[in-house]
mmCIF file with all atom_site columns, C-alpha atoms in Angstrom:
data_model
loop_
_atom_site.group_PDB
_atom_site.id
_atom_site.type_symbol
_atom_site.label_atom_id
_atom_site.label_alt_id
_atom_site.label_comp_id
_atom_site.label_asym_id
_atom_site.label_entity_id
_atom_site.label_seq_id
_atom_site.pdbx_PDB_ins_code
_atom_site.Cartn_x
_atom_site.Cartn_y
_atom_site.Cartn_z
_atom_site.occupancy
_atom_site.B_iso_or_equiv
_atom_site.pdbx_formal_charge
_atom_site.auth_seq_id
_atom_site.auth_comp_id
_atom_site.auth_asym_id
_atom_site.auth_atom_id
_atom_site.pdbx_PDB_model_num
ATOM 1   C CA . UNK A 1 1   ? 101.005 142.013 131.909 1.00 88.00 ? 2   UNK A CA 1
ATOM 2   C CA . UNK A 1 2   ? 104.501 140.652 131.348 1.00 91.00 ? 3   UNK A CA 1
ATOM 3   C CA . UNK A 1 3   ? 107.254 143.700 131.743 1.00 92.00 ? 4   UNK A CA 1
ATOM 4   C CA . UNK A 1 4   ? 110.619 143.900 129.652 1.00 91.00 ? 5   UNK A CA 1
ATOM 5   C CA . UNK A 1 5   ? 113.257 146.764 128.946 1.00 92.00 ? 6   UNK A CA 1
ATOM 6   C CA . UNK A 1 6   ? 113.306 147.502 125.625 1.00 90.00 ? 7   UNK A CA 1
ATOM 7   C CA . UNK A 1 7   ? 115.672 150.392 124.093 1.00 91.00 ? 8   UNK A CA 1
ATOM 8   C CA . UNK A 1 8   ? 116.300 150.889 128.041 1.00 92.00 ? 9   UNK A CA 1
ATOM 9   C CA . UNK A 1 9   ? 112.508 151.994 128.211 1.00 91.00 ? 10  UNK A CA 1
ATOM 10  C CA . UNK A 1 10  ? 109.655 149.497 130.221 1.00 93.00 ? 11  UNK A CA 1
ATOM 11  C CA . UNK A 1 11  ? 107.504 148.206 128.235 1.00 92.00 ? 12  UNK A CA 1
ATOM 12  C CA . UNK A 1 12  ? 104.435 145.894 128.896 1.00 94.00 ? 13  UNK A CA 1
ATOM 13  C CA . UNK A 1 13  ? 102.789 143.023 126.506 1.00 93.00 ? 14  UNK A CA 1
ATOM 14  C CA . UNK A 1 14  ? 100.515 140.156 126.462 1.00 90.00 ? 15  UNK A CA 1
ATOM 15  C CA . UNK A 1 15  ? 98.982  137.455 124.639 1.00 89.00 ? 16  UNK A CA 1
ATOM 16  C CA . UNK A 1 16  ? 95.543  137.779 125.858 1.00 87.00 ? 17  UNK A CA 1
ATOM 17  C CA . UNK A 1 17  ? 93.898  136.632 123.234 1.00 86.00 ? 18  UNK A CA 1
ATOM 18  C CA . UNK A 1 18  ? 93.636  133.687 121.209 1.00 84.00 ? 19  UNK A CA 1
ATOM 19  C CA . UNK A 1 19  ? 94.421  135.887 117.760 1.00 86.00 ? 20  UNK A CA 1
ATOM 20  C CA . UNK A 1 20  ? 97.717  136.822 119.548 1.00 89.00 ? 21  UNK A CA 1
ATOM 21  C CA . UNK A 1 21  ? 98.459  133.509 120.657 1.00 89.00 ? 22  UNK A CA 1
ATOM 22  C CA . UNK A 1 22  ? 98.088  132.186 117.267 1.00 87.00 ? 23  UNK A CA 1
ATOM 23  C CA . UNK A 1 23  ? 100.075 135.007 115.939 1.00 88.00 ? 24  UNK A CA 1
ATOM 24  C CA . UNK A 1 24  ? 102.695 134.150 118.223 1.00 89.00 ? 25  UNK A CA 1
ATOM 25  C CA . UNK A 1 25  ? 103.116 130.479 118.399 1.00 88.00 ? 26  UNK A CA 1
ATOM 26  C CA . UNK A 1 26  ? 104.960 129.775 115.324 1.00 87.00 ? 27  UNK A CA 1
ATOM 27  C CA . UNK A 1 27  ? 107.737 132.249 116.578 1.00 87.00 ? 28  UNK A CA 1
ATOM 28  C CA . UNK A 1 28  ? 107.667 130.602 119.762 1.00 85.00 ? 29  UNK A CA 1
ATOM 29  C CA . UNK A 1 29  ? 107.574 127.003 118.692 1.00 81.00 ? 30  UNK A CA 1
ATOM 30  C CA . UNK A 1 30  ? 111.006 128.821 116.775 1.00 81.00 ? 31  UNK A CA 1
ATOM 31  C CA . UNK A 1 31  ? 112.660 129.311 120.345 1.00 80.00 ? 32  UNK A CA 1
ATOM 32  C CA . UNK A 1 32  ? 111.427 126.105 121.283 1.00 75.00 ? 33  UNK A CA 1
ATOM 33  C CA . UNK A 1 33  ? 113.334 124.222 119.209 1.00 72.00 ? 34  UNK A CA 1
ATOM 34  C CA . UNK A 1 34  ? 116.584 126.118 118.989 1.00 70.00 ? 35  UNK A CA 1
ATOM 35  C CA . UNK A 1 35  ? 119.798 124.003 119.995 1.00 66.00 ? 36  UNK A CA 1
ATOM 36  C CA . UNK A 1 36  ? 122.589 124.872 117.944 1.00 68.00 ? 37  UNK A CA 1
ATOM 37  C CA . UNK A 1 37  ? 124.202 128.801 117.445 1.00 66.00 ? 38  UNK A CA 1
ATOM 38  C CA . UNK A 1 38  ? 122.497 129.254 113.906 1.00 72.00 ? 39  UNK A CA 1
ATOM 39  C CA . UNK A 1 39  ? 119.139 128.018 115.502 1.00 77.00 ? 40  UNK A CA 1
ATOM 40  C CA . UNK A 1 40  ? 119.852 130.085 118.523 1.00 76.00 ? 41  UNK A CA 1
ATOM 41  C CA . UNK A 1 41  ? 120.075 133.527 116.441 1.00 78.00 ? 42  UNK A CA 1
ATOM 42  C CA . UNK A 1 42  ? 117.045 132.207 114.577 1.00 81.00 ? 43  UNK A CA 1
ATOM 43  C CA . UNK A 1 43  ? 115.069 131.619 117.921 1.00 81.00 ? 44  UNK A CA 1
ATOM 44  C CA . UNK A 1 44  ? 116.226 135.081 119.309 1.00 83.00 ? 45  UNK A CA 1
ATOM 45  C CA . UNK A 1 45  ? 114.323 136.729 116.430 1.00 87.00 ? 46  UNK A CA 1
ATOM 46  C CA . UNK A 1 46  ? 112.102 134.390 116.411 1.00 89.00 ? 47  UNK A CA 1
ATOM 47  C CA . UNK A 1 47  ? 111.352 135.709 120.253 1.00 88.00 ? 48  UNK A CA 1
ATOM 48  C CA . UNK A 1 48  ? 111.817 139.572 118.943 1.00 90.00 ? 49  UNK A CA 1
ATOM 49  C CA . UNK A 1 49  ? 108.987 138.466 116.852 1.00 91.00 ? 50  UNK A CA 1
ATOM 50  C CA . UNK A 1 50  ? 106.915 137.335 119.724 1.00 92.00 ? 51  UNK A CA 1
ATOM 51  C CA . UNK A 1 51  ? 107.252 140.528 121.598 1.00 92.00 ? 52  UNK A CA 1
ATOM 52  C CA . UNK A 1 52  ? 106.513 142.420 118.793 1.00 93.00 ? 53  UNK A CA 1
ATOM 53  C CA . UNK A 1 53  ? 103.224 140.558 118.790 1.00 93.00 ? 54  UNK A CA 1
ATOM 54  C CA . UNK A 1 54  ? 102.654 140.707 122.494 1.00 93.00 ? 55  UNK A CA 1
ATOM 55  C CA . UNK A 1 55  ? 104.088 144.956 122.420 1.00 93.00 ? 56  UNK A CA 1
ATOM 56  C CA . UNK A 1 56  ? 101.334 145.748 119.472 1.00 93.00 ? 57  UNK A CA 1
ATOM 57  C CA . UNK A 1 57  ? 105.381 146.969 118.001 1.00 93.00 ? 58  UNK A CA 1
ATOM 58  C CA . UNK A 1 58  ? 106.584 146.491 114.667 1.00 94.00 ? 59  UNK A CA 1
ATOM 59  C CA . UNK A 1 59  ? 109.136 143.562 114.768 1.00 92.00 ? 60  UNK A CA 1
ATOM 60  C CA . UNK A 1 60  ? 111.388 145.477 112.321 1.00 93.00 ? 61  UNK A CA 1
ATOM 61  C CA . UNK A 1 61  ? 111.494 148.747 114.461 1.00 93.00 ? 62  UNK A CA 1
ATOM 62  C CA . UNK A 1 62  ? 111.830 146.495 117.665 1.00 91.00 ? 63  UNK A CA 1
ATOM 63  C CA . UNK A 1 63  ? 114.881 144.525 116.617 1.00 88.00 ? 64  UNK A CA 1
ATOM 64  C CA . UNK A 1 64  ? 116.477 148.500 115.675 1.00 89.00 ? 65  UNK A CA 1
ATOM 65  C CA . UNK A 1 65  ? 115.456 149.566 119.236 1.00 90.00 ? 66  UNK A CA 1
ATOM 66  C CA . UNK A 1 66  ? 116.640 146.277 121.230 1.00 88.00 ? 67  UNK A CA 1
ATOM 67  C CA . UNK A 1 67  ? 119.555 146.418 122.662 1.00 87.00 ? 68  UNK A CA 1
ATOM 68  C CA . UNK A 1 68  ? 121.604 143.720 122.481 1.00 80.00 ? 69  UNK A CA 1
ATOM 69  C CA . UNK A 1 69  ? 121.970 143.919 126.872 1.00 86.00 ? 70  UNK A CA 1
ATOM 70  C CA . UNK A 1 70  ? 118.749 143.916 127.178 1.00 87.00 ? 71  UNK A CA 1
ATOM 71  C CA . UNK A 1 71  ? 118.731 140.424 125.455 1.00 81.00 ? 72  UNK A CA 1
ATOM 72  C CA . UNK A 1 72  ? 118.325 138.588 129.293 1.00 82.00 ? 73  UNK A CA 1
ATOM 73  C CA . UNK A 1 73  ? 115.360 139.989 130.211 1.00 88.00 ? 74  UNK A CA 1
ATOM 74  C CA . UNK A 1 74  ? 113.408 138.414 127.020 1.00 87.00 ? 75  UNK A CA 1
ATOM 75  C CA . UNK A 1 75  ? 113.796 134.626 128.975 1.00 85.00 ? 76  UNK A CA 1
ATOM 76  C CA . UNK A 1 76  ? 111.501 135.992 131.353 1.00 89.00 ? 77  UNK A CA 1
ATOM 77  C CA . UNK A 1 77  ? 109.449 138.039 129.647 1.00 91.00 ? 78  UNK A CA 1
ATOM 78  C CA . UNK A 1 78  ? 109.032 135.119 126.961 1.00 87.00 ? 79  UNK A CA 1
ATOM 79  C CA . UNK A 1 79  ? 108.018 132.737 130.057 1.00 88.00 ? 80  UNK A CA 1
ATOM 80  C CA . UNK A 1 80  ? 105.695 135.610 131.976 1.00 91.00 ? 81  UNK A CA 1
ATOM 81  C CA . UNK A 1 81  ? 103.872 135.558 128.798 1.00 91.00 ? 82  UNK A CA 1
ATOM 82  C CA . UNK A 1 82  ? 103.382 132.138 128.194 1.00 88.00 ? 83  UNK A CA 1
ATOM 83  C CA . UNK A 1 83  ? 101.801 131.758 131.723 1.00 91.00 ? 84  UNK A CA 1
ATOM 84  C CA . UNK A 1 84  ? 99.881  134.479 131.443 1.00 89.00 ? 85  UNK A CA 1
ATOM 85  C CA . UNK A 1 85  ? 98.357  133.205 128.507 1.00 88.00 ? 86  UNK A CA 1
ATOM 86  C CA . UNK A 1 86  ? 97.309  129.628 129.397 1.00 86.00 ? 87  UNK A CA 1
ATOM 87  C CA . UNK A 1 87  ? 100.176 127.803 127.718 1.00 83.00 ? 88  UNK A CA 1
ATOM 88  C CA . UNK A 1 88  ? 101.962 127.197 130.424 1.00 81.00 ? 89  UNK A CA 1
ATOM 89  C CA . UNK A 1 89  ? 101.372 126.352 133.797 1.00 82.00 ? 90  UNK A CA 1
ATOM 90  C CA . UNK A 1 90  ? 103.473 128.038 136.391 1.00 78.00 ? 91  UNK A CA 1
ATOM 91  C CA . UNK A 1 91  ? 105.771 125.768 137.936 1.00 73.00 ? 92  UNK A CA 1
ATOM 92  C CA . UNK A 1 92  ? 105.975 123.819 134.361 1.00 61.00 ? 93  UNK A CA 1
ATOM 93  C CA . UNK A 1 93  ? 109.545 122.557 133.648 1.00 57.00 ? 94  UNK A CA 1
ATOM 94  C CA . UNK A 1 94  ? 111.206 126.348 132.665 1.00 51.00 ? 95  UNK A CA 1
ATOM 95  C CA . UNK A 1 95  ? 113.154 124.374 129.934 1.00 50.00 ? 96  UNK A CA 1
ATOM 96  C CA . UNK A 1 96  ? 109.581 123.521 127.724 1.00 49.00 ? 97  UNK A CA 1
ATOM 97  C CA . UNK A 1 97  ? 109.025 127.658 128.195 1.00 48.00 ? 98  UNK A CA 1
ATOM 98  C CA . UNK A 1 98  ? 112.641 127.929 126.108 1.00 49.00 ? 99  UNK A CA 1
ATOM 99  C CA . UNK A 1 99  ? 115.428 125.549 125.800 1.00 44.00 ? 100 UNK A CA 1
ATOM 100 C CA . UNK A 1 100 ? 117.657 127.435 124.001 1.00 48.00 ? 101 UNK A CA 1
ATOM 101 C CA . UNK A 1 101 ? 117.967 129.153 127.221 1.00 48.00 ? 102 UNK A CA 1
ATOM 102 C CA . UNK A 1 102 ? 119.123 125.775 128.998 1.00 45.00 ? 103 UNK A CA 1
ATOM 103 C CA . UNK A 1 103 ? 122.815 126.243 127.886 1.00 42.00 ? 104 UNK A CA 1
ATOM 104 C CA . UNK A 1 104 ? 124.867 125.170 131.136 1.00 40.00 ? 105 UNK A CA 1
ATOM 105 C CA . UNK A 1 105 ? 128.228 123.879 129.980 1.00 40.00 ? 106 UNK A CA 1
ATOM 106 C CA . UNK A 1 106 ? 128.322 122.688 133.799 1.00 41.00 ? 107 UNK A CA 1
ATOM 107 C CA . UNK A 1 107 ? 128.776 119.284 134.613 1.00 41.00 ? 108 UNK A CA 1
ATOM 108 C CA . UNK A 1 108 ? 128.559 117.474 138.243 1.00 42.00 ? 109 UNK A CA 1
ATOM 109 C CA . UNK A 1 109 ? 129.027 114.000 139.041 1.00 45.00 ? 110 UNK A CA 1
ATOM 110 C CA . UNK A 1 110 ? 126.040 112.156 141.396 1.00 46.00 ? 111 UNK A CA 1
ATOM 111 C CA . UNK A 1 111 ? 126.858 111.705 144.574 1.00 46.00 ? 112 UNK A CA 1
ATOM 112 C CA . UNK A 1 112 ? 126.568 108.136 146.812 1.00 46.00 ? 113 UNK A CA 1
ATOM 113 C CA . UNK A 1 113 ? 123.984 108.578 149.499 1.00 49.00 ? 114 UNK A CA 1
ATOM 114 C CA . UNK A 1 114 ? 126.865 106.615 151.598 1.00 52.00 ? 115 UNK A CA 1
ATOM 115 C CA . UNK A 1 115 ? 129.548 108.844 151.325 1.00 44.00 ? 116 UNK A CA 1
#
């Protein structure tokens, strides 16, 4: 079971079966694809929706209950449950799991191996 904090209470989900799955992929081919900030808030609900699935919660009564702190622990919650359900493979590039995640505004310049 994949373990979040929602409404500052634990909760557990999964997507254990292939009805869930399929419930939940179009949400999470949502986060998948977000890039921009309008497709980011869309892919954030888009993962609400997910848990919802995964939680046996009603998506409208989880987005009331989740706070808006407890927004970092989706990421891995998201990921646990896309492992745990066959489609991924641990150790898979994180950044398939959810690129809208992959936001670094860091940049580094590559390095000689003579200097």
């Amino acid at each position: 079971m994949a373990k979040v904090i929602i409404g500052g209470q634990p909760v557990e989900g999964n997507l254990d079966t292939f009805e869930r799955l399929e419930r939940a992929w179009p949400h999470i081919e949502a986060v998948q694809t977000a890039f921009d900030g309008q497709a980011f808030m869309q892919a954030m609900s888009a993962m609400v929706e997910v848990v919802a699935v995964a939680t046996d919660r009603d998506p409208v009564e989880l987005k009331h209950t989740l706070k808006t702190s407890e927004f970092h622990g989706l990421r891995p919650f998201f990921n646990d449950l896309l492992v745990q359900s066959g489609a991924y493979q641990p150790g898979e590039d994180e950044a398939a799991a959810d690129p809208a995640d992959d936001r670094s505004t860091e940049t580094s310049t590559a390095s000689s191996p003579n200097s």
